[in-house]
PDB file of C-alpha atoms in Angstrom:
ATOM      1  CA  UNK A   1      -4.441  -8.790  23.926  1.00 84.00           C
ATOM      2  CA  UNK A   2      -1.658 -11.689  23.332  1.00 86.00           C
ATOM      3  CA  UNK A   3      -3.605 -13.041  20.196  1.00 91.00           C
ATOM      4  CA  UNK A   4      -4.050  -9.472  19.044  1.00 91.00           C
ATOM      5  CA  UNK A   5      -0.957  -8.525  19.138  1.00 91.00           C
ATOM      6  CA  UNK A   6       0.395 -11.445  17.763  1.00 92.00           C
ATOM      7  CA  UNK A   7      -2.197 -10.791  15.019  1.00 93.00           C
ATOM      8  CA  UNK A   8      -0.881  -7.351  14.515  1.00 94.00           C
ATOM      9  CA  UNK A   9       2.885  -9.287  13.952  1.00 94.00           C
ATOM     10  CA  UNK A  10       1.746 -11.814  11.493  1.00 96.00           C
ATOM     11  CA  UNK A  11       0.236  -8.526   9.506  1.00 96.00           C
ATOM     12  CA  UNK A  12       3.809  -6.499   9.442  1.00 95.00           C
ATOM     13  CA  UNK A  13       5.532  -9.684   8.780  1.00 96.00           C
ATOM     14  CA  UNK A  14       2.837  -9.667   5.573  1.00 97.00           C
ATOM     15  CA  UNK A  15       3.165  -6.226   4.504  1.00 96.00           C
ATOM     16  CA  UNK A  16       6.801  -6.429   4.922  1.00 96.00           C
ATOM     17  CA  UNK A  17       7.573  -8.437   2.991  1.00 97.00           C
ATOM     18  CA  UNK A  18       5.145  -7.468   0.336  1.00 97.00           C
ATOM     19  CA  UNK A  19       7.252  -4.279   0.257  1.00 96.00           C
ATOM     20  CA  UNK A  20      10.756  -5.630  -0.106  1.00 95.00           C
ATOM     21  CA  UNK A  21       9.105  -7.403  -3.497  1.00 95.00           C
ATOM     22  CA  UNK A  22       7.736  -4.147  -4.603  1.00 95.00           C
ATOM     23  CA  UNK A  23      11.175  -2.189  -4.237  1.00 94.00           C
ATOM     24  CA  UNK A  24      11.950  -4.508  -7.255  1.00 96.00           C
ATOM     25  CA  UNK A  25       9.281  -3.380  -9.039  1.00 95.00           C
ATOM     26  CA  UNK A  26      11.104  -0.039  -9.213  1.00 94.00           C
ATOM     27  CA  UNK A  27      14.108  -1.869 -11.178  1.00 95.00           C
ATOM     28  CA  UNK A  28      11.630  -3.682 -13.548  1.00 95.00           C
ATOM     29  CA  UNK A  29       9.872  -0.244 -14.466  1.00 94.00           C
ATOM     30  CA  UNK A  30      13.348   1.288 -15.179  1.00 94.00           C
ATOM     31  CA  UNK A  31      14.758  -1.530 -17.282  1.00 94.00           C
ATOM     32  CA  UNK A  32      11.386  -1.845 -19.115  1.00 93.00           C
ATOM     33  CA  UNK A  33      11.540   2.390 -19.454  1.00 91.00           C
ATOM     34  CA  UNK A  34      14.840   2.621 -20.597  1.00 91.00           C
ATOM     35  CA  UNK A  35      14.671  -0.410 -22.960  1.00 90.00           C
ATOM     36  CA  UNK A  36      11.463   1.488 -24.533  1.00 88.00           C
ATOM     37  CA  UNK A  37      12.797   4.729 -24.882  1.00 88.00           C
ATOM     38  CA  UNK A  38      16.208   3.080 -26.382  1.00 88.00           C
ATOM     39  CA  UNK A  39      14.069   0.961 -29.096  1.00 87.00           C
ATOM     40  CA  UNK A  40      12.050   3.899 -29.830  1.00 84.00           C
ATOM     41  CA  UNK A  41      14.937   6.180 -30.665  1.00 87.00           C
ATOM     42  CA  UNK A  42      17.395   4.046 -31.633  1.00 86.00           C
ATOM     43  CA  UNK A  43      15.436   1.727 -33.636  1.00 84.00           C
ATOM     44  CA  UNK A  44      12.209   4.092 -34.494  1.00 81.00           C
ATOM     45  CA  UNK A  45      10.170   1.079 -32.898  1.00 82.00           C
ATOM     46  CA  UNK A  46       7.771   1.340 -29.989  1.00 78.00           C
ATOM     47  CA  UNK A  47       4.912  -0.819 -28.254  1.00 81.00           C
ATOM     48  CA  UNK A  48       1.568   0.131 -26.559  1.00 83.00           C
ATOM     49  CA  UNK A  49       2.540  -3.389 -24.609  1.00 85.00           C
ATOM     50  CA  UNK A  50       6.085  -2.115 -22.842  1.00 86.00           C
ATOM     51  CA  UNK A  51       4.170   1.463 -22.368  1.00 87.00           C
ATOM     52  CA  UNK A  52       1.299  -0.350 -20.929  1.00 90.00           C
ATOM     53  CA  UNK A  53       3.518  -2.670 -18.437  1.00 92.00           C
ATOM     54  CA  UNK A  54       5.456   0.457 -17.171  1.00 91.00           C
ATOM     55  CA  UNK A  55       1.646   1.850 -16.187  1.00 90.00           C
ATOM     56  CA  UNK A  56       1.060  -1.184 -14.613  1.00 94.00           C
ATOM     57  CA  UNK A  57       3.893  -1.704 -13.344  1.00 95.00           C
ATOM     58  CA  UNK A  58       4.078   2.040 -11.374  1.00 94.00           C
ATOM     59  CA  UNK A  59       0.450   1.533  -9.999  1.00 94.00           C
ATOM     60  CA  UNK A  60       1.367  -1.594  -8.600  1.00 96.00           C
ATOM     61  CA  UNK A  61       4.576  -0.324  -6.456  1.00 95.00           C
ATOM     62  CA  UNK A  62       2.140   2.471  -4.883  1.00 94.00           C
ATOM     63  CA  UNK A  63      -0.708   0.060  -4.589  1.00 96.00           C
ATOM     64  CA  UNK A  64       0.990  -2.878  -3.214  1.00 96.00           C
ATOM     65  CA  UNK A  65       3.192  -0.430  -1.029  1.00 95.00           C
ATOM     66  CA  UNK A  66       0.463   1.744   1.008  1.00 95.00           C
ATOM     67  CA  UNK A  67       0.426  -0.804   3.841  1.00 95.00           C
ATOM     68  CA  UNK A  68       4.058  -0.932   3.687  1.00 96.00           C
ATOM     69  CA  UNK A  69       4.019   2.865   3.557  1.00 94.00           C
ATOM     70  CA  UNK A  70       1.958   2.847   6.554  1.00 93.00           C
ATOM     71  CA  UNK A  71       3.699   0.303   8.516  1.00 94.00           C
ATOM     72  CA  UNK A  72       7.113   2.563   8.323  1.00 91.00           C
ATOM     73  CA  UNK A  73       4.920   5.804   8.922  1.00 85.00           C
ATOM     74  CA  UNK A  74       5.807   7.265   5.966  1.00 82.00           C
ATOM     75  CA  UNK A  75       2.039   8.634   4.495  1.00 77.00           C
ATOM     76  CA  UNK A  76       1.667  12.259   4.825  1.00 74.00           C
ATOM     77  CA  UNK A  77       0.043  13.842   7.429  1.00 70.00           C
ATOM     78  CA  UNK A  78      -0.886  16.814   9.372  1.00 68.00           C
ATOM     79  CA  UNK A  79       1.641  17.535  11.977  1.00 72.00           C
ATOM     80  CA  UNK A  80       0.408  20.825  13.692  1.00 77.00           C
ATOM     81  CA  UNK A  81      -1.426  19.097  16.552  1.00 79.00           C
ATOM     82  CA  UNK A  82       0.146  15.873  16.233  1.00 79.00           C
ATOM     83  CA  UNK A  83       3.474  16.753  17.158  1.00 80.00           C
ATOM     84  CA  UNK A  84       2.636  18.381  20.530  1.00 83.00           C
ATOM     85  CA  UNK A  85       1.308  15.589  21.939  1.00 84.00           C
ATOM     86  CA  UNK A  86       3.121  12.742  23.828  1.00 84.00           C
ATOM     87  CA  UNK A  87       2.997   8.668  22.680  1.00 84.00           C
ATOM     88  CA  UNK A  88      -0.631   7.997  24.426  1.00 88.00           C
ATOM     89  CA  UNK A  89      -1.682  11.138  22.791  1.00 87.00           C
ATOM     90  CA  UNK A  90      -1.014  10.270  19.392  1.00 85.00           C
ATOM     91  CA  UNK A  91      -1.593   6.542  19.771  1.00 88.00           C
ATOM     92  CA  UNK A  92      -5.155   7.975  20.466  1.00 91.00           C
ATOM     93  CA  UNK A  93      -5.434  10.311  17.178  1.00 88.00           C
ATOM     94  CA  UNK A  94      -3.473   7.275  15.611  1.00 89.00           C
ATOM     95  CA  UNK A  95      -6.762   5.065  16.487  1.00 93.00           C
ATOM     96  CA  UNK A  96      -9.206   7.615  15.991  1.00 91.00           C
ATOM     97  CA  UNK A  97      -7.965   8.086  12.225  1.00 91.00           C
ATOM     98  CA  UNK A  98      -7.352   4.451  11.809  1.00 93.00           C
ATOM     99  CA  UNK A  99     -10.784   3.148  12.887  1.00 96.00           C
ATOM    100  CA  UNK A 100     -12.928   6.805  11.601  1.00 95.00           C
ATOM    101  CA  UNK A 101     -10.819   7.628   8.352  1.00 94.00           C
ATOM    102  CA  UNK A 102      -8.495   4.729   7.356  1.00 95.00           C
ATOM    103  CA  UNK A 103     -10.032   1.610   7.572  1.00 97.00           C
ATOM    104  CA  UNK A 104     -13.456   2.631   6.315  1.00 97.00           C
ATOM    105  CA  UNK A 105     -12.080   4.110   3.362  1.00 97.00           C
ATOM    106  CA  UNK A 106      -9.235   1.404   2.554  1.00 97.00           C
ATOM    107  CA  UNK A 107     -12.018  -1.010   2.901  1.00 97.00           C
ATOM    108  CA  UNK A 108     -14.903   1.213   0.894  1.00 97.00           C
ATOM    109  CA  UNK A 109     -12.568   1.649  -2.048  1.00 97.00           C
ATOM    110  CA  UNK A 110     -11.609  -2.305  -1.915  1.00 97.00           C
ATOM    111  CA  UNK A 111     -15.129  -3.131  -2.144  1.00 97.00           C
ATOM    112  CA  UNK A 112     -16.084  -0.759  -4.735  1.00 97.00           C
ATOM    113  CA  UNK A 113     -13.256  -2.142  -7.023  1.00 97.00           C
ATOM    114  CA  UNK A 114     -13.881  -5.583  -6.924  1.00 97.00           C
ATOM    115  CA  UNK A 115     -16.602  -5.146  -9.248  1.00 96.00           C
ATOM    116  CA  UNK A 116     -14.615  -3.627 -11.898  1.00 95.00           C
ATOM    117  CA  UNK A 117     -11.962  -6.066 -11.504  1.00 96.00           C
ATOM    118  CA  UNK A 118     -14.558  -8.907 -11.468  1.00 96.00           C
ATOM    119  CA  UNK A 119     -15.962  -7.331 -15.287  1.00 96.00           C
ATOM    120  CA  UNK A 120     -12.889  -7.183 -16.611  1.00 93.00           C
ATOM    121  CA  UNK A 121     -11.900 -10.899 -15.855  1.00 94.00           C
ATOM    122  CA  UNK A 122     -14.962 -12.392 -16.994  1.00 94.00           C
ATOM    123  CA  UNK A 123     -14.621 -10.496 -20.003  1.00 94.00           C
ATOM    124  CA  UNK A 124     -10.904 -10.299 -20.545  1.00 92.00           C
ATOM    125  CA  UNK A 125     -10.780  -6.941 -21.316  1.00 89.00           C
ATOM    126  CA  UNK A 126      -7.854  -5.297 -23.255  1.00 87.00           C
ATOM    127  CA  UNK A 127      -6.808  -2.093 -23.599  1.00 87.00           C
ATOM    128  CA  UNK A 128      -7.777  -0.048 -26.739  1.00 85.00           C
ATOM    129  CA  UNK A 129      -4.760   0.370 -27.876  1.00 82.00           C
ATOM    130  CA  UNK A 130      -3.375  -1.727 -30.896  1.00 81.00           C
ATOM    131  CA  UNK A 131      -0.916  -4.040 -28.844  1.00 79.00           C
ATOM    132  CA  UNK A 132      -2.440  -3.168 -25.914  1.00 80.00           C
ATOM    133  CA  UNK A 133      -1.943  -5.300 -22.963  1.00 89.00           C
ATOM    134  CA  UNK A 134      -5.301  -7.266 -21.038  1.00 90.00           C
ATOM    135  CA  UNK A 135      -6.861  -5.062 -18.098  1.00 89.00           C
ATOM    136  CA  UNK A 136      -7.509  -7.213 -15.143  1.00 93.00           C
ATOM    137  CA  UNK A 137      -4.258  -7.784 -13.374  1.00 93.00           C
ATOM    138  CA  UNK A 138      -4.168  -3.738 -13.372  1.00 93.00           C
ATOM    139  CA  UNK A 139      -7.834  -3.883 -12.265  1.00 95.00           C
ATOM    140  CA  UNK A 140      -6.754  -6.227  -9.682  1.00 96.00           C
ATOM    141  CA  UNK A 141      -4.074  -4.299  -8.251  1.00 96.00           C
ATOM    142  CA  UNK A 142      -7.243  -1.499  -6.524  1.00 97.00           C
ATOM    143  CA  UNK A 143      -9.051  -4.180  -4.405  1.00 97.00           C
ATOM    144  CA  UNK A 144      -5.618  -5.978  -3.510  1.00 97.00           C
ATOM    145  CA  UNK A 145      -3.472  -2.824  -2.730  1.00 97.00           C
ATOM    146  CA  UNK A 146      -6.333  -1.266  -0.614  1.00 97.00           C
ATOM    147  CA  UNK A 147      -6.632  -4.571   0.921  1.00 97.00           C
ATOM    148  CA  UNK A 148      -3.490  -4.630   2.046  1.00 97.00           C
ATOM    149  CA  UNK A 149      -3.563  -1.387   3.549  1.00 97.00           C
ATOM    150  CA  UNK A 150      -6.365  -2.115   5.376  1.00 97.00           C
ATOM    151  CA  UNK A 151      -5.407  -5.365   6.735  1.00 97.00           C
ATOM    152  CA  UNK A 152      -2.379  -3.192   8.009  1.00 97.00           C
ATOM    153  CA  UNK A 153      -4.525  -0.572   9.225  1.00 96.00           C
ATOM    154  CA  UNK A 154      -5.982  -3.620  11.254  1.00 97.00           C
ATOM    155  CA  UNK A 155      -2.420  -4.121  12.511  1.00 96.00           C
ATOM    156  CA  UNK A 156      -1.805  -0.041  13.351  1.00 95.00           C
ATOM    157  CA  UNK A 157      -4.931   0.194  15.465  1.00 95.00           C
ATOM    158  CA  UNK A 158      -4.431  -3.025  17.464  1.00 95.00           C
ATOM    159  CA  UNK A 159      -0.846  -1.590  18.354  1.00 94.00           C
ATOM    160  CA  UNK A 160      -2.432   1.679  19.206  1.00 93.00           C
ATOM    161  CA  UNK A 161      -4.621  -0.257  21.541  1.00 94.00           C
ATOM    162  CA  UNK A 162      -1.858  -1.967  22.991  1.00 92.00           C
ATOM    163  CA  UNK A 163       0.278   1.276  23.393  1.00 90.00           C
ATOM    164  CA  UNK A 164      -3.046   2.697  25.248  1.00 89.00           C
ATOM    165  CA  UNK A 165      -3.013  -0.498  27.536  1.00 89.00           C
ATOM    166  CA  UNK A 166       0.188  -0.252  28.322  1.00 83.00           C
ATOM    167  CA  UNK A 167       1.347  -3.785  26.387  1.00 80.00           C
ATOM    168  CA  UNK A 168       3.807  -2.661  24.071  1.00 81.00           C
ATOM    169  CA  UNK A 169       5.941   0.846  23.511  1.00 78.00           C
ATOM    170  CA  UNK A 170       6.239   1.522  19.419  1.00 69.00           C
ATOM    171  CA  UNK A 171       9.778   1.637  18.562  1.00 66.00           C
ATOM    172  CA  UNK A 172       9.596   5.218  17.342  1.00 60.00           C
ATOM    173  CA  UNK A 173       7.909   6.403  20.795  1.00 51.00           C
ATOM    174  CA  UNK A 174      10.856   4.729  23.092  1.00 48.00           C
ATOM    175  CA  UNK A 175      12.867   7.554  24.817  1.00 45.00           C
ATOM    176  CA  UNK A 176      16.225   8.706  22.944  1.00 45.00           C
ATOM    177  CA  UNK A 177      18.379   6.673  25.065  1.00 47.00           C
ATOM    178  CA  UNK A 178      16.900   3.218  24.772  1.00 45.00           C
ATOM    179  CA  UNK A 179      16.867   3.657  20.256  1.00 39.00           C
TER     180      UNK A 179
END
């Protein structure tokens, strides 16, 4: 349980700090936005390219950010049961969706993206658009964001499993007085 859980640290050290890059990502989009939208109607010009990046550039922050998301417990969910049940309860609905629901889908939807990134690379496709910017780092971003959130799922589930053995208390299930 050791390894695992040392496993399980190596991934939230990963998705951490992938998520403390992507919060810049946020200031990129906005520069890039409001340096479009200035050109555009101050200077009557415009690009498909800076429109393009901005696209990019907010798929990536939710892509890249799902297994950061996850790690901070911050995806929606369905509190109605959840809530009335202690730590070992919902470390066990926590590993039921995580090995039923999360990681098969997160993993799915990785592998059924890789093709479509892999076209677009060997073929350098580019948008439509006149100006338009090449497709595959976008393309990229599917197989690589739901990567990462299923190598963190990886790291949710062995927690849970170490909550359930009694190895480790999550810091968000320790009793008022000891946060």
């Amino acid at each position: 349980m050791k390894a695992l859980l040392a496993l399980a640290r190596l991934i939230d050290a990963l998705t951490e700090r992938v998520g403390r890059l992507v919060i810049w990502l946020v200031l990129v989009a906005t520069l890039i936005s409001a340096g479009n939208a200035l050109a555009r109607y101050a200077l009557g010009e415009s690009s498909n390219a800076w429109l393009e990046i901005q696209w990019y550039l907010f798929g990536a922050m939710f892509l890249l950010a799902a297994g950061y998301t996850l790690k901070h417990n911050g995806h929606v969910r369905i509190d109605i049961f959840y809530n009335r049940f202690g730590p070992r309860g919902q470390a066990w609905i926590d590993l039921a969706g995580g090995l039923l629901f999360l990681l098969p889908m997160a993993v799915l939807l990785a592998w059924l993206a890789w093709p479509m990134f892999h076209e677009a690379w060997l073929t350098q496709e580019h948008s439509p658009d006149a100006g338009g910017l090449v497709r595959w780092p976008v393309k990229l971003l599917l197989p690589l964001g739901f990567g990462l959130l299923a190598l963190q799922g990886v790291a949710e589930v062995i927690k849970r499993i170490g909550v359930l053995s009694g190895h480790i208390v999550l810091p968000h299930e320790k009793p008022e007085e000891e946060v």
